[in-house]
PDB file of C-alpha atoms in Angstrom:
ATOM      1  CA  UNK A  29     -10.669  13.529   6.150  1.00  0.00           C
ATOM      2  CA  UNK A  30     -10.616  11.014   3.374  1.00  0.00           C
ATOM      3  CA  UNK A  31      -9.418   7.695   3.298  1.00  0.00           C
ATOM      4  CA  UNK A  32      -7.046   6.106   1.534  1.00  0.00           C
ATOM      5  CA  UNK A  33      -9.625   3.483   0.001  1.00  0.00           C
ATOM      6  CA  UNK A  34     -11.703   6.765  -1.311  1.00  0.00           C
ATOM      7  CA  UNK A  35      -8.653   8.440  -2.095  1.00  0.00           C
ATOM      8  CA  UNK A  36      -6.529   5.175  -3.929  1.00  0.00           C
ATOM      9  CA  UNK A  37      -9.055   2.351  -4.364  1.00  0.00           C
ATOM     10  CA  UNK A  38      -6.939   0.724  -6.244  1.00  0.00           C
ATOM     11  CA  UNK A  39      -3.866   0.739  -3.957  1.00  0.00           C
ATOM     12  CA  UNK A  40      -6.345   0.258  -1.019  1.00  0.00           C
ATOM     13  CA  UNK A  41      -7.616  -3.190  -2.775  1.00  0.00           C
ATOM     14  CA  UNK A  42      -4.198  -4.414  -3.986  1.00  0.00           C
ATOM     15  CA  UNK A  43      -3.269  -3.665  -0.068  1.00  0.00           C
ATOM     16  CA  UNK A  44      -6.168  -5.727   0.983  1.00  0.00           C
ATOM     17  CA  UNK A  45      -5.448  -8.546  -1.158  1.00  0.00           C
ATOM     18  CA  UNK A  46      -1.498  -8.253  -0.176  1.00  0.00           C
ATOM     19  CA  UNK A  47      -2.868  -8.228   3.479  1.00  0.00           C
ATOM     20  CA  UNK A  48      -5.188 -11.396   3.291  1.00  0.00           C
ATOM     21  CA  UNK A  49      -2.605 -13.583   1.280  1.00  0.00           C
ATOM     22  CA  UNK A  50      -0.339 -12.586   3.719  1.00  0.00           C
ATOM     23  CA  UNK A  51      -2.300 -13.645   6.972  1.00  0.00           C
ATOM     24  CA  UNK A  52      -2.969 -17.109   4.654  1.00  0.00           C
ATOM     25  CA  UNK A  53       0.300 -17.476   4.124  1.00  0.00           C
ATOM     26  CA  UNK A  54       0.448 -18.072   0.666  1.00  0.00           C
ATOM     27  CA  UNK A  55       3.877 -16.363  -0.179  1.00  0.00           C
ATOM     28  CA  UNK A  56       5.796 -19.487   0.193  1.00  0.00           C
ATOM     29  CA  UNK A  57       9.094 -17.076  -0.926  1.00  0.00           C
ATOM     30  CA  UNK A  58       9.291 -13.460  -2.428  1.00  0.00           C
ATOM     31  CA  UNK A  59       8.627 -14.467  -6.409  1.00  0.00           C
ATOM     32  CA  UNK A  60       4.958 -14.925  -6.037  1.00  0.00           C
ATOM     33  CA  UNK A  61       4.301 -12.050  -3.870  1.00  0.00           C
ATOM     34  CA  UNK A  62       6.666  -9.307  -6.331  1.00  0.00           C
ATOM     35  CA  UNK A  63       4.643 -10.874  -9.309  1.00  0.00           C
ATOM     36  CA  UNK A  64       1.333 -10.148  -7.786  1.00  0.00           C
ATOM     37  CA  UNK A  65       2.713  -6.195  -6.327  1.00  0.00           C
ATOM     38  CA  UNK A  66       3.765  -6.104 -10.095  1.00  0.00           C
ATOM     39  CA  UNK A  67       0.589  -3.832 -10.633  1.00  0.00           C
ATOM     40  CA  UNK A  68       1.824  -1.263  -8.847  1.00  0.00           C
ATOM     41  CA  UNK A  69       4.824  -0.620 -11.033  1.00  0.00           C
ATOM     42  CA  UNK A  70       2.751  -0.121 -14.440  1.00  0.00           C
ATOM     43  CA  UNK A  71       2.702   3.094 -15.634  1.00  0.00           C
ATOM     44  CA  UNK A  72      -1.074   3.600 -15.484  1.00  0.00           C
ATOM     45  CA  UNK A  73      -0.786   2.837 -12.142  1.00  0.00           C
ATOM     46  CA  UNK A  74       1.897   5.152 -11.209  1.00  0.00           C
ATOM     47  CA  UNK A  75       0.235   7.973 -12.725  1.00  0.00           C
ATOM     48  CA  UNK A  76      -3.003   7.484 -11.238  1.00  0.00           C
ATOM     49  CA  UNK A  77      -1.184   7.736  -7.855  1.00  0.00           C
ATOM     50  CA  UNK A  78       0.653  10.772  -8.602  1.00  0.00           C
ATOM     51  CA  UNK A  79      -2.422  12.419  -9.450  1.00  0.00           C
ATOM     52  CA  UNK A  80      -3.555  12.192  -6.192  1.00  0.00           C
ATOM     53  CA  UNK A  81       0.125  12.377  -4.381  1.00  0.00           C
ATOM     54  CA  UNK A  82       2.369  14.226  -5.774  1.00  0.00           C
ATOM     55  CA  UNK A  83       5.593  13.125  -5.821  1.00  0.00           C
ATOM     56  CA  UNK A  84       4.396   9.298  -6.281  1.00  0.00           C
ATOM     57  CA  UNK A  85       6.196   8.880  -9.076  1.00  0.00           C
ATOM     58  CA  UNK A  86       9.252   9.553  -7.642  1.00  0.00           C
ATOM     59  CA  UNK A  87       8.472   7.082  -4.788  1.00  0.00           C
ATOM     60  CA  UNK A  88       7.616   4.567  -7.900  1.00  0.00           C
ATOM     61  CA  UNK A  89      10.871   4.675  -9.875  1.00  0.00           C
ATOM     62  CA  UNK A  90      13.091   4.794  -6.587  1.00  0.00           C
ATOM     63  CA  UNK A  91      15.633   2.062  -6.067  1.00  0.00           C
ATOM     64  CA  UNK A  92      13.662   0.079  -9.640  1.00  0.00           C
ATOM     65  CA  UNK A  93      10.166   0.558  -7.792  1.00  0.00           C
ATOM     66  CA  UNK A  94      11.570  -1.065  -4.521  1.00  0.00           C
ATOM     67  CA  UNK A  95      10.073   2.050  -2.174  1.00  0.00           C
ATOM     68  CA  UNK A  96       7.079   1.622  -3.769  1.00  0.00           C
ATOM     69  CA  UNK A  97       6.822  -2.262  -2.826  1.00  0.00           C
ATOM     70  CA  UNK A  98       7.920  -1.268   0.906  1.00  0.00           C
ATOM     71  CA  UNK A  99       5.122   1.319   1.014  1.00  0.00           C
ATOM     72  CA  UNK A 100       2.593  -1.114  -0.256  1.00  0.00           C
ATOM     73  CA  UNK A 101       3.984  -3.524   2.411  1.00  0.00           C
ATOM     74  CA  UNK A 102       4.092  -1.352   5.236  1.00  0.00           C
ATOM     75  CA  UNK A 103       0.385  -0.702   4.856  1.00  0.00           C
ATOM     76  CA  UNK A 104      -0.918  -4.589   4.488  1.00  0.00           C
ATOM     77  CA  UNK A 105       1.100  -5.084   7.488  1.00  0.00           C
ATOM     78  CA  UNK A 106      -0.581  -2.967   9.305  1.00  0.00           C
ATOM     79  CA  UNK A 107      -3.434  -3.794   8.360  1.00  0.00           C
ATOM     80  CA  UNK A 108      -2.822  -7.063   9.746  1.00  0.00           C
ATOM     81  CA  UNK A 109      -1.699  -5.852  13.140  1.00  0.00           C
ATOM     82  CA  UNK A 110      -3.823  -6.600  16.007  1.00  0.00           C
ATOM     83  CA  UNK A 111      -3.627  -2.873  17.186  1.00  0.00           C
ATOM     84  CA  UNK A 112      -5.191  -1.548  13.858  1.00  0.00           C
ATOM     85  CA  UNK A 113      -7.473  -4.748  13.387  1.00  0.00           C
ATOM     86  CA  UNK A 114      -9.272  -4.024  17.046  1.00  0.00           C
ATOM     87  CA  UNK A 115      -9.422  -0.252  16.706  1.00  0.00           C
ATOM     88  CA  UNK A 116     -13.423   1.057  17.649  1.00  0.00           C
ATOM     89  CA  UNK A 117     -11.717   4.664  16.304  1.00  0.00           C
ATOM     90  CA  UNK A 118     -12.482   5.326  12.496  1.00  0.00           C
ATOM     91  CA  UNK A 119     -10.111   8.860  12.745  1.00  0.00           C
ATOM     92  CA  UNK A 120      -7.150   6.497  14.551  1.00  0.00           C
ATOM     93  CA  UNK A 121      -7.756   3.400  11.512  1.00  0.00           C
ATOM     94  CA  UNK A 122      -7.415   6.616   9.005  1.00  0.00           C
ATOM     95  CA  UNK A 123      -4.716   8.346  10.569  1.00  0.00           C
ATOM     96  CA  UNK A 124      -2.566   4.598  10.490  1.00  0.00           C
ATOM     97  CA  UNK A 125      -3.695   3.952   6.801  1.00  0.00           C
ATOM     98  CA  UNK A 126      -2.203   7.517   5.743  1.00  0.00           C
ATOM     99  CA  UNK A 127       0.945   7.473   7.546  1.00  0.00           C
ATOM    100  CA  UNK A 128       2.184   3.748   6.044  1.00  0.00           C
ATOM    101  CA  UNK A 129       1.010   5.530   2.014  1.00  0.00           C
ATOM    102  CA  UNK A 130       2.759   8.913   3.207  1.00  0.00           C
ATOM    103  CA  UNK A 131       5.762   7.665   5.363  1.00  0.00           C
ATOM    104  CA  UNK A 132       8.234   7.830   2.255  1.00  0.00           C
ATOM    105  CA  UNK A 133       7.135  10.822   0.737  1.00  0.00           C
ATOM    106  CA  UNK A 134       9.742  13.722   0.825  1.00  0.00           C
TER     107      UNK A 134
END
């Protein structure tokens, strides 16, 4: 199985980053946390995704990119969570990692 920082390094890093501002609190409101997720809507971007998931673009122009925030979201939080931060099991880490990038998909 691959994982989704072979699979989507850059999604995986702008994740990370998300994640780490997030646990330093450094979103004091939603404007400076949308500007720096604003990668994620470029076009580049979006196509580099749906090369390697289908349908991403779909996900990316949903609701003016809104899903595609949420997704982004729902994996630095989890990569925040205790339970996925203390995991021993690399399969359980990867199995997390693709169900918060896959969890919109249709």
């Amino acid at each position: 199985m691959f994982t989704v920082e072979e699979k989507l390094p850059s999604f995986w890093n702008l994740s990370k980053k998300i994640a780490s501002d997030l646990r330093a609190e450094k979103f004091p409101d939603w404007e400076p946390l949308i500007q720096q997720i604003s990668p994620l809507l470029e076009q580049s971007f979006i196509e580099s995704m749906d090369k390697t998931i289908p349908g991403w673009r779909k996900i990316a122009t949903l609701h003016d990119g809104q899903t595609a925030i949420h997704t982004l979201l729902v994996l630095a939080t989890c990569l925040n969570l205790p339970e996925y931060t203390l995991l021993a099991d690399t399969q359980t880490c990867m199995e997390i990692e693709w169900a918060a990038v896959l969890h919109d998909l249709d």
